[in-house]
Short mmCIF file of N, CA and C in Angstrom, two decimals:
data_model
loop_
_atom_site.label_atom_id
_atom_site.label_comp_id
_atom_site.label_asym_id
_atom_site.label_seq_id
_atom_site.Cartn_x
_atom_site.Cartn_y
_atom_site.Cartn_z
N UNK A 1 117.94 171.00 7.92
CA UNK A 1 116.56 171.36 8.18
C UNK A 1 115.64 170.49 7.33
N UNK A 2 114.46 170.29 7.90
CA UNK A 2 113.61 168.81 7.66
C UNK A 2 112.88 170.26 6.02
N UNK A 3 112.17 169.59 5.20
CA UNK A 3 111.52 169.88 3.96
C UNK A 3 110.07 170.48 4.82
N UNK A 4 109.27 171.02 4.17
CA UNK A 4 107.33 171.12 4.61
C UNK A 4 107.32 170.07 4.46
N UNK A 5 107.36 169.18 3.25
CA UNK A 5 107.06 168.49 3.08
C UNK A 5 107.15 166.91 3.75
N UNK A 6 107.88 166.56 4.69
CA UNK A 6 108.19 165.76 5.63
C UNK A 6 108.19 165.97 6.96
N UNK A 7 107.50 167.16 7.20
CA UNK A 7 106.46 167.51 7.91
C UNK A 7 105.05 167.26 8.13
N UNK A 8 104.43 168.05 6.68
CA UNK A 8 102.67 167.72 6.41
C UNK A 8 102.80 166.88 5.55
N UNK A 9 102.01 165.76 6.12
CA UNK A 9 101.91 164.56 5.72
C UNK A 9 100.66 164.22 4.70
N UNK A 10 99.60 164.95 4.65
CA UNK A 10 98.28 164.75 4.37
C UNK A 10 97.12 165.40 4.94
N UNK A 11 96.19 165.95 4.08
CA UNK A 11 95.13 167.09 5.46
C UNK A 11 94.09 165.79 5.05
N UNK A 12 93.23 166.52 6.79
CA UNK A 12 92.40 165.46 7.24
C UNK A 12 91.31 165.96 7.23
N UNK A 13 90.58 165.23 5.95
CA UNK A 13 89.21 165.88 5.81
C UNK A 13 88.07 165.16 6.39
N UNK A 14 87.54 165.50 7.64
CA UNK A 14 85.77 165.20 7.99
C UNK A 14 85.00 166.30 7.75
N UNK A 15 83.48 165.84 7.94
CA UNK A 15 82.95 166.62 8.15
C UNK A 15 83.16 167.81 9.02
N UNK A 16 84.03 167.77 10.18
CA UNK A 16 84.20 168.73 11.19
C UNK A 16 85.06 169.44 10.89
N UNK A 17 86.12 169.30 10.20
CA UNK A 17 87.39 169.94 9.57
C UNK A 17 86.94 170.87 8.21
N UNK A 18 85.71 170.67 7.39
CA UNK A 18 85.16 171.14 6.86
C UNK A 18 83.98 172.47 6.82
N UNK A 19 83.38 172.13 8.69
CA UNK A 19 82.78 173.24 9.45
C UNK A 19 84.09 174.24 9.60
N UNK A 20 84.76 173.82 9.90
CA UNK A 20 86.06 174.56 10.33
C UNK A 20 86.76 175.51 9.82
N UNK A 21 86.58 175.04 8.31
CA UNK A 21 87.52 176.06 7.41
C UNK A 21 87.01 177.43 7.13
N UNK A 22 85.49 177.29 7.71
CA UNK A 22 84.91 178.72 7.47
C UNK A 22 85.69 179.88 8.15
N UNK A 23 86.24 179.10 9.63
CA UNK A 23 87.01 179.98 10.26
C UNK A 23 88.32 180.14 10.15
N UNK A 24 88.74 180.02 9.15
CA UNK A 24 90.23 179.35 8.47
C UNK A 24 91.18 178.58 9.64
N UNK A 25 90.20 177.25 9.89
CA UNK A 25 91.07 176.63 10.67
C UNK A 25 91.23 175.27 9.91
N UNK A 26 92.16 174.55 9.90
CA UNK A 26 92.56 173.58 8.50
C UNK A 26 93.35 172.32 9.67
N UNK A 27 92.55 171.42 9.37
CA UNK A 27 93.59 169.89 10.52
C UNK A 27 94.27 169.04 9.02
N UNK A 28 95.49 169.46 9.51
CA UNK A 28 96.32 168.71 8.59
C UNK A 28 97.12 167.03 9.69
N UNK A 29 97.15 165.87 8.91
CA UNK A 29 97.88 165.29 9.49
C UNK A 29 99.86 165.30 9.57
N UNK A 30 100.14 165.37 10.61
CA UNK A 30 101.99 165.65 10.38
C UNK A 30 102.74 164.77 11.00
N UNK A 31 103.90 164.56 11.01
CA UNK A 31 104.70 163.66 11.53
C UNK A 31 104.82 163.80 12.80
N UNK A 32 104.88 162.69 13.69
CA UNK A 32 104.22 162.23 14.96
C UNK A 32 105.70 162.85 15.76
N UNK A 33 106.71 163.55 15.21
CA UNK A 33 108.05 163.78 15.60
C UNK A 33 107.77 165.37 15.61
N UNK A 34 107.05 166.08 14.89
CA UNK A 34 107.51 167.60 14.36
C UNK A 34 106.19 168.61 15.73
N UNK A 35 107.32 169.45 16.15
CA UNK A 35 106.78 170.25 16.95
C UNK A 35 105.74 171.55 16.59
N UNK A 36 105.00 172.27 17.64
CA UNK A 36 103.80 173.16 16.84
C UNK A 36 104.90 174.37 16.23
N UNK A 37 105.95 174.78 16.72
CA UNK A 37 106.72 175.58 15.70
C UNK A 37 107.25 175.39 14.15
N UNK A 38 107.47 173.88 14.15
CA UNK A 38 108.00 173.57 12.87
C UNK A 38 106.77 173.41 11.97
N UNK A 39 105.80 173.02 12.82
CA UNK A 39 104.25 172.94 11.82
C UNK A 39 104.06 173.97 11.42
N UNK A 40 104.20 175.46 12.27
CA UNK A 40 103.92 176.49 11.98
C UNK A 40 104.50 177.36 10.69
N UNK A 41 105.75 176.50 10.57
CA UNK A 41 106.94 177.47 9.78
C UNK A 41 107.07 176.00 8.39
N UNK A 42 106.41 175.01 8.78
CA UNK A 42 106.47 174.19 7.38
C UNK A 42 105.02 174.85 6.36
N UNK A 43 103.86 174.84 7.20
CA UNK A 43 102.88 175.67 6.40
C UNK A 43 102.55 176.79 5.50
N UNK A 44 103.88 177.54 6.14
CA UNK A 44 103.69 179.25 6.03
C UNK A 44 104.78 179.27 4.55
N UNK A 45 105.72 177.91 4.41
CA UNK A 45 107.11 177.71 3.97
C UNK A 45 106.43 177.11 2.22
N UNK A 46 104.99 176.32 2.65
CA UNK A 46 104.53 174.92 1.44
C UNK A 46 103.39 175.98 1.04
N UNK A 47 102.69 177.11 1.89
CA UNK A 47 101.23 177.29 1.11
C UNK A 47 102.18 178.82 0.93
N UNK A 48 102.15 179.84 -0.23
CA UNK A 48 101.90 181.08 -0.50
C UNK A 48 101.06 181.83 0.38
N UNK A 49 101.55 183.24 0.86
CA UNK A 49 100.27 184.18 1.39
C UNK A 49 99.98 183.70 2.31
N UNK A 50 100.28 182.62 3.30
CA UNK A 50 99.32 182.31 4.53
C UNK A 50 100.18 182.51 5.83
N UNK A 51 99.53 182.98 6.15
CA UNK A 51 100.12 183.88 8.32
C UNK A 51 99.48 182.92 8.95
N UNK A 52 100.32 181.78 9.85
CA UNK A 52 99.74 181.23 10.92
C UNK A 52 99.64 181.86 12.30
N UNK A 53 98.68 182.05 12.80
CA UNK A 53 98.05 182.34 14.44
C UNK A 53 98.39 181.54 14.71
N UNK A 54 97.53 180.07 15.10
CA UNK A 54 98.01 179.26 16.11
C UNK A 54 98.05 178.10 15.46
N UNK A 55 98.61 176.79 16.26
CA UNK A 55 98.81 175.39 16.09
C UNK A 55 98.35 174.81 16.96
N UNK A 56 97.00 173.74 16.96
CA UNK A 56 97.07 173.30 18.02
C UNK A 56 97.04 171.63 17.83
N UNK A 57 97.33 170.77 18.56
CA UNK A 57 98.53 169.40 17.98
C UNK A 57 97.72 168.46 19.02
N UNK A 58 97.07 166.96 18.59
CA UNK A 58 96.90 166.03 19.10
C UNK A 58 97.28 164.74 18.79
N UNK A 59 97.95 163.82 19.70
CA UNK A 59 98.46 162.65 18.64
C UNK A 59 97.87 161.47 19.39
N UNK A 60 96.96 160.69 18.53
CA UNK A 60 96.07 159.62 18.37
C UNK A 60 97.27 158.51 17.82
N UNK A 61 96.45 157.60 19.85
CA UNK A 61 97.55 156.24 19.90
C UNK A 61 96.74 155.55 18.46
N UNK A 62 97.68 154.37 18.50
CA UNK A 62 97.04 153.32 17.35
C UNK A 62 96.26 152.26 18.10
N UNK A 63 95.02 151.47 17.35
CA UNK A 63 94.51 150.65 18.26
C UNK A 63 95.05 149.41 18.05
N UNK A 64 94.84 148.80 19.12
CA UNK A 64 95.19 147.31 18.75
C UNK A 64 94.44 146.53 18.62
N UNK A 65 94.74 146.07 17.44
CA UNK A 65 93.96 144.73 16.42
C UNK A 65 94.36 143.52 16.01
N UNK A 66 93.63 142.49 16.30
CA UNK A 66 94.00 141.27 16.35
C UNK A 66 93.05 140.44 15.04
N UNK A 67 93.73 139.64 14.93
CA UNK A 67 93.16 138.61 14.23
C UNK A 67 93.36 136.75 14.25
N UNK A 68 92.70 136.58 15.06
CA UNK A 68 93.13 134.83 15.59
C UNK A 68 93.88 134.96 16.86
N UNK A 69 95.02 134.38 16.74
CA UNK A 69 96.00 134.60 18.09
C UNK A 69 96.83 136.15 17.59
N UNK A 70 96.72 136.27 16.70
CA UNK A 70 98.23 137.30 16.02
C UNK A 70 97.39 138.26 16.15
N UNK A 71 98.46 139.28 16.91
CA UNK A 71 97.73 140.87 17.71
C UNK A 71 98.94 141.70 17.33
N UNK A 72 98.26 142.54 16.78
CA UNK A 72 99.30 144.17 16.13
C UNK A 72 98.88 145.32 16.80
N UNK A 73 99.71 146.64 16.01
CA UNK A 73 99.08 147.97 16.72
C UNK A 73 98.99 148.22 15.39
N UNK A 74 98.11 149.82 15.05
CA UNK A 74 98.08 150.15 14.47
C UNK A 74 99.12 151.29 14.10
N UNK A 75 99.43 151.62 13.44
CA UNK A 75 100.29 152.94 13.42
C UNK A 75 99.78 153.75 14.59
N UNK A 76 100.93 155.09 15.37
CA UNK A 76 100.09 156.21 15.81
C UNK A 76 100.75 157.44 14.94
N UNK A 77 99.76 158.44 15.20
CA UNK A 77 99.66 159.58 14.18
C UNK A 77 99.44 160.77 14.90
N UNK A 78 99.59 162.04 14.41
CA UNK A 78 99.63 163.03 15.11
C UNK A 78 98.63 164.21 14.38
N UNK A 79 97.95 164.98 14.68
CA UNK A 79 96.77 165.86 13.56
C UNK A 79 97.73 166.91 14.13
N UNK A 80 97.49 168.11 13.70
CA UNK A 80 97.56 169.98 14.14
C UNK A 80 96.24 169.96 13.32
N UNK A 81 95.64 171.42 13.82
CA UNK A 81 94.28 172.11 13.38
C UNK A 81 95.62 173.59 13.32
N UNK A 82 95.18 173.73 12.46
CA UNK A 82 96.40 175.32 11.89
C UNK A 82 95.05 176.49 11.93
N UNK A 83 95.14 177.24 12.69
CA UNK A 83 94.35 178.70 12.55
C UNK A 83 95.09 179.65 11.87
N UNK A 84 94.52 180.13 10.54
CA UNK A 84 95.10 181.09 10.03
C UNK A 84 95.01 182.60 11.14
N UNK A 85 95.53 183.69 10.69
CA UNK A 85 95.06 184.97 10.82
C UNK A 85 94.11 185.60 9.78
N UNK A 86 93.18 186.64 10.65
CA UNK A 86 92.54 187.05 10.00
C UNK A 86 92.67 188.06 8.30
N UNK A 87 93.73 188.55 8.43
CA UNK A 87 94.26 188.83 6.89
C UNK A 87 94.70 188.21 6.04
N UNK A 88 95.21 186.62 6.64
CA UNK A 88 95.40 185.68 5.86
C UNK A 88 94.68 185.38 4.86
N UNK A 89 95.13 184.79 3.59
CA UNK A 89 94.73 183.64 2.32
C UNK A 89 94.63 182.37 2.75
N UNK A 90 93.25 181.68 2.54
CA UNK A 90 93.56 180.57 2.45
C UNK A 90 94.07 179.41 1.87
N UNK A 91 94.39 178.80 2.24
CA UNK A 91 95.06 177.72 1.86
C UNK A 91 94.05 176.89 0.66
N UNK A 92 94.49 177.26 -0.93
CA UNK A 92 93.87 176.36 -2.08
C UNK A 92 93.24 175.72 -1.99
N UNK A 93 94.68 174.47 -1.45
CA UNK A 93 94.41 173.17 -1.52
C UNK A 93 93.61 172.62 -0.82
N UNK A 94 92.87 172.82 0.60
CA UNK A 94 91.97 172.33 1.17
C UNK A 94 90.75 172.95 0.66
N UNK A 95 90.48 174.15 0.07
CA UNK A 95 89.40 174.64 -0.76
C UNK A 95 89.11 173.53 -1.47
N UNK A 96 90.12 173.44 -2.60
CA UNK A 96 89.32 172.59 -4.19
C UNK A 96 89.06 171.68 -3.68
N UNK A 97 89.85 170.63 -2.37
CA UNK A 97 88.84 169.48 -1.81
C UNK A 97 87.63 169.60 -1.41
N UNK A 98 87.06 170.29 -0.84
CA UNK A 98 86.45 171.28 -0.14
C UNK A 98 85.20 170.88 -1.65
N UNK A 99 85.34 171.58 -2.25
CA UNK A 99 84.31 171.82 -3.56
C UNK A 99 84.03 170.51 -4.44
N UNK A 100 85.28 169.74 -4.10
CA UNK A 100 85.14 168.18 -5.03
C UNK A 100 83.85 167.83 -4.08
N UNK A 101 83.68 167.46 -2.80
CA UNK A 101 83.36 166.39 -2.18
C UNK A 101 81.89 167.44 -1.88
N UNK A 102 81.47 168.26 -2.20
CA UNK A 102 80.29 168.92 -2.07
C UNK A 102 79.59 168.39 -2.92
#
């Protein structure tokens, strides 16, 4: 069995992911391989106290970028937006970011 941690890769903070958390909904980036169940059960496995409701999962191709004749892709990547439940704790760690960048 894969770790949380090679799962959630990094949370993805914009401005919109930040509107978001009011409703304890949190877009973490995850491995472009791991399904909305394993997201569900790596979260619940890495944060204390937190009940996931739903997962919902989009994966953003990479663009392609060139420079002269020589043309690459970029990586592609995969987000989930994790909805807690309403009795849920939230998740810390996207808080104290949350408060740095205010």
């Amino acid at each position: 069995m894969k770790s949380p941690y090679d799962i959630i890769i990094r949370p993805h903070l914009t401005e919109k992911s930040y509107a978001a958390m009011a409703d304890k909904k949190y877009t973490i980036q995850v491995a472009v391989t791991a399904g909305k169940t394993e997201i569900k059960k790596a979260v619940e496995q890495a944060f204390e106290g937190v009940k996931v409701e739903s997962v919902n999962t989009m994966r953003i191709k990479g663009k392609v970028k060139r420079q002269g004749r020589t043309q690459g892709r970029r990586p592609e990547r995969k987000k989930a937006i994790v909805t807690l439940k309403k009795d849920s704790k939230g998740i810390e760690f996207f808080e104290g970011m949350a408060d740095q960048n205010a």
